[in-house]
Amino acid sequence: MENKSILYRITSFCATCGILWAMVFVAGPMLINTTPAFRTLADFVVESDIETGEFYYTDVEIVGHADHNARSSMEYLPHGPGPE
């Protein structure tokens, strides 16, 4: 493996940080207005006063409900042909 110069590594790091910043703070918010589904979800999050950063913590009540519903949806998927 070839050693890169310190200037190249710092430049690469800054470019990567810049791209990530642009994705999170520019492209992400722009996506909210691209479809009605995104807008509806964003409005629901704001109206419900959901702190989306808390989803990493399992002791938040809404995360428990979401986890339970997601697991139930996967366990009880419909199988075979539907009713006719």
Backbone as numpy.savetxt, mean C-alpha at the origin, in Angstrom:
# Nx Ny Nz CAx CAy CAz Cx Cy Cz
33.95 -8.55 -8.07 33.11 -7.38 -8.07 34.01 -6.15 -8.07
33.66 -5.24 -8.89 34.50 -4.05 -9.05 34.06 -2.97 -8.05
35.02 -2.29 -7.47 34.73 -1.22 -6.52 34.35 0.05 -7.26
33.24 0.63 -6.86 32.79 1.89 -7.44 33.34 3.04 -6.60
33.51 4.17 -7.22 34.02 5.33 -6.48 32.98 5.82 -5.49
33.42 6.52 -4.48 32.52 7.04 -3.45 31.53 8.03 -4.06
31.97 8.81 -5.02 31.07 9.78 -5.67 29.95 9.06 -6.42
30.30 7.97 -7.12 29.30 7.18 -7.84 28.28 6.58 -6.86
28.76 6.05 -5.75 27.86 5.43 -4.77 26.94 6.47 -4.13
27.48 7.63 -3.81 26.65 8.69 -3.21 25.62 9.18 -4.22
26.04 9.34 -5.46 25.11 9.78 -6.50 24.00 8.75 -6.70
24.35 7.49 -6.73 23.35 6.42 -6.89 22.39 6.41 -5.71
22.90 6.58 -4.51 22.05 6.61 -3.32 21.08 7.78 -3.38
21.57 8.96 -3.73 20.72 10.14 -3.81 19.67 9.99 -4.91
20.05 9.42 -6.03 19.09 9.20 -7.13 18.00 8.23 -6.70
18.39 7.16 -6.02 17.41 6.18 -5.54 16.46 6.82 -4.53
17.00 7.61 -3.61 16.15 8.30 -2.63 15.20 9.26 -3.33
15.68 9.95 -4.35 14.84 10.88 -5.10 13.71 10.18 -5.83
14.00 9.04 -6.41 12.97 8.27 -7.12 11.93 7.76 -6.13
12.38 7.23 -5.00 11.43 6.76 -3.99 10.57 7.89 -3.46
11.17 9.06 -3.21 10.42 10.22 -2.74 9.36 10.61 -3.75
9.73 10.64 -5.03 8.78 11.00 -6.08 7.63 10.00 -6.16
7.93 8.72 -6.01 6.87 7.71 -6.07 5.89 7.86 -4.90
6.42 8.11 -3.71 5.57 8.18 -2.52 4.80 9.49 -2.44
5.45 10.61 -2.71 4.83 11.90 -2.47 4.28 12.59 -3.72
4.60 12.08 -4.91 4.08 12.70 -6.14 3.18 11.71 -6.89
3.74 10.56 -7.27 2.96 9.60 -8.06 1.83 8.97 -7.25
2.10 8.64 -5.99 1.07 8.03 -5.15 -0.18 8.89 -5.00
-0.03 10.14 -4.57 -1.21 11.00 -4.47 -1.90 11.24 -5.82
-1.15 11.25 -6.90 -1.78 11.43 -8.21 -2.67 10.24 -8.56
-2.31 9.04 -8.09 -3.11 7.84 -8.38 -4.49 7.89 -7.74
-4.62 8.62 -6.65 -5.91 8.68 -5.95 -7.00 9.19 -6.88
-6.68 10.13 -7.74 -7.69 10.73 -8.61 -7.79 10.06 -9.97
-7.10 8.94 -10.20 -7.15 8.30 -11.51 -8.43 7.52 -11.75
-8.97 6.90 -10.72 -10.20 6.13 -10.88 -11.15 6.42 -9.73
-12.44 6.24 -9.96 -13.41 6.44 -8.89 -13.21 5.48 -7.71
-12.71 4.28 -7.99 -12.50 3.31 -6.91 -11.43 3.80 -5.94
-10.34 4.32 -6.46 -9.29 4.87 -5.59 -9.80 6.06 -4.80
-10.57 6.92 -5.46 -11.11 8.11 -4.79 -12.06 7.70 -3.67
-12.92 6.71 -3.94 -13.86 6.23 -2.93 -13.12 5.66 -1.73
-12.10 4.87 -1.98 -11.32 4.29 -0.89 -10.60 5.37 -0.10
-10.01 6.34 -0.78 -9.32 7.43 -0.09 -10.29 8.24 0.76
-11.49 8.51 0.23 -12.50 9.25 1.00 -12.93 8.47 2.23
-13.09 7.15 2.07 -13.48 6.31 3.21 -12.42 6.34 4.30
-11.16 6.26 3.91 -10.07 6.29 4.88 -10.08 7.61 5.64
-10.29 8.71 4.94 -10.30 10.02 5.59 -11.52 10.17 6.49
-12.71 9.78 6.00 -13.93 9.92 6.79 -13.92 9.03 8.03
-13.31 7.86 7.92 -13.27 6.92 9.04 -12.15 7.23 10.01
-11.34 8.22 9.69 -10.21 8.62 10.52 -9.26 7.44 10.76
-8.98 6.71 9.69 -8.09 5.55 9.76 -6.66 6.05 9.59
-5.81 5.70 10.53 -4.39 6.02 10.43 -3.72 4.86 9.69
-3.51 5.03 8.39 -2.99 3.92 7.59 -1.60 3.48 8.00
-0.83 4.34 8.63 0.49 3.95 9.11 0.43 2.96 10.26
-0.72 2.85 10.90 -0.86 1.93 12.03 -1.08 0.48 11.59
-1.25 0.23 10.32 -1.53 -1.12 9.88 -0.38 -2.08 10.15
0.77 -1.56 10.48 1.89 -2.43 10.82 1.75 -3.02 12.22
0.88 -2.44 13.01 0.73 -2.87 14.39 -0.52 -3.72 14.54
-0.36 -4.94 15.02 -1.49 -5.86 15.07 -2.43 -5.59 16.22
-2.08 -4.71 17.16 -2.98 -4.46 18.28 -4.01 -3.39 17.96
-4.00 -2.84 16.75 -5.02 -1.89 16.34 -6.26 -2.68 15.94
-7.41 -2.31 16.47 -8.64 -3.10 16.31 -9.02 -3.30 14.85
-8.93 -2.26 14.04 -9.36 -2.39 12.66 -8.48 -3.37 11.88
-7.22 -3.51 12.28 -6.33 -4.47 11.62 -6.80 -5.89 11.92
-7.24 -6.12 13.16 -7.77 -7.44 13.51 -8.99 -7.80 12.68
-9.89 -6.83 12.49 -11.08 -7.08 11.66 -10.69 -7.36 10.21
-9.78 -6.56 9.69 -9.35 -6.75 8.30 -8.67 -8.10 8.12
-7.82 -8.48 9.07 -7.14 -9.77 8.99 -8.13 -10.93 9.04
-9.09 -10.83 9.95 -10.11 -11.87 10.08 -10.92 -12.00 8.79
-11.33 -10.87 8.23 -12.12 -10.91 6.99 -11.31 -11.44 5.82
-10.05 -11.06 5.72 -9.22 -11.55 4.63 -9.00 -13.06 4.74
-8.74 -13.53 5.96 -8.54 -14.97 6.15 -9.82 -15.75 5.87
-10.95 -15.22 6.30 -12.23 -15.89 6.05 -12.53 -15.95 4.56
-12.21 -14.88 3.85 -12.45 -14.86 2.41 -11.64 -15.94 1.71
-10.41 -16.14 2.16 -9.57 -17.15 1.52 -9.97 -18.57 1.92
-10.44 -18.77 3.15 -10.82 -20.10 3.60 -12.13 -20.57 2.98
-13.03 -19.67 2.73 -14.36 -20.04 2.28 -14.64 -19.58 0.85
-13.63 -19.73 -0.02 -13.82 -19.40 -1.43 -14.82 -20.37 -2.06
-15.64 -19.89 -2.97 -16.56 -20.81 -3.65 -15.80 -21.77 -4.56
-16.24 -22.99 -4.60 -15.61 -24.01 -5.44 -16.65 -24.62 -6.36
-16.19 -24.96 -7.55 -17.07 -25.64 -8.49 -18.03 -24.67 -9.18
-18.94 -25.24 -9.95 -19.89 -24.41 -10.67 -20.91 -23.78 -9.72
-21.34 -22.59 -10.08 -22.31 -21.87 -9.25 -23.71 -22.43 -9.42
-24.64 -21.92 -8.62 -26.03 -22.38 -8.75 -26.61 -21.96 -10.08
-27.43 -22.82 -10.60 -28.02 -22.54 -11.92 -29.44 -22.14 -11.80
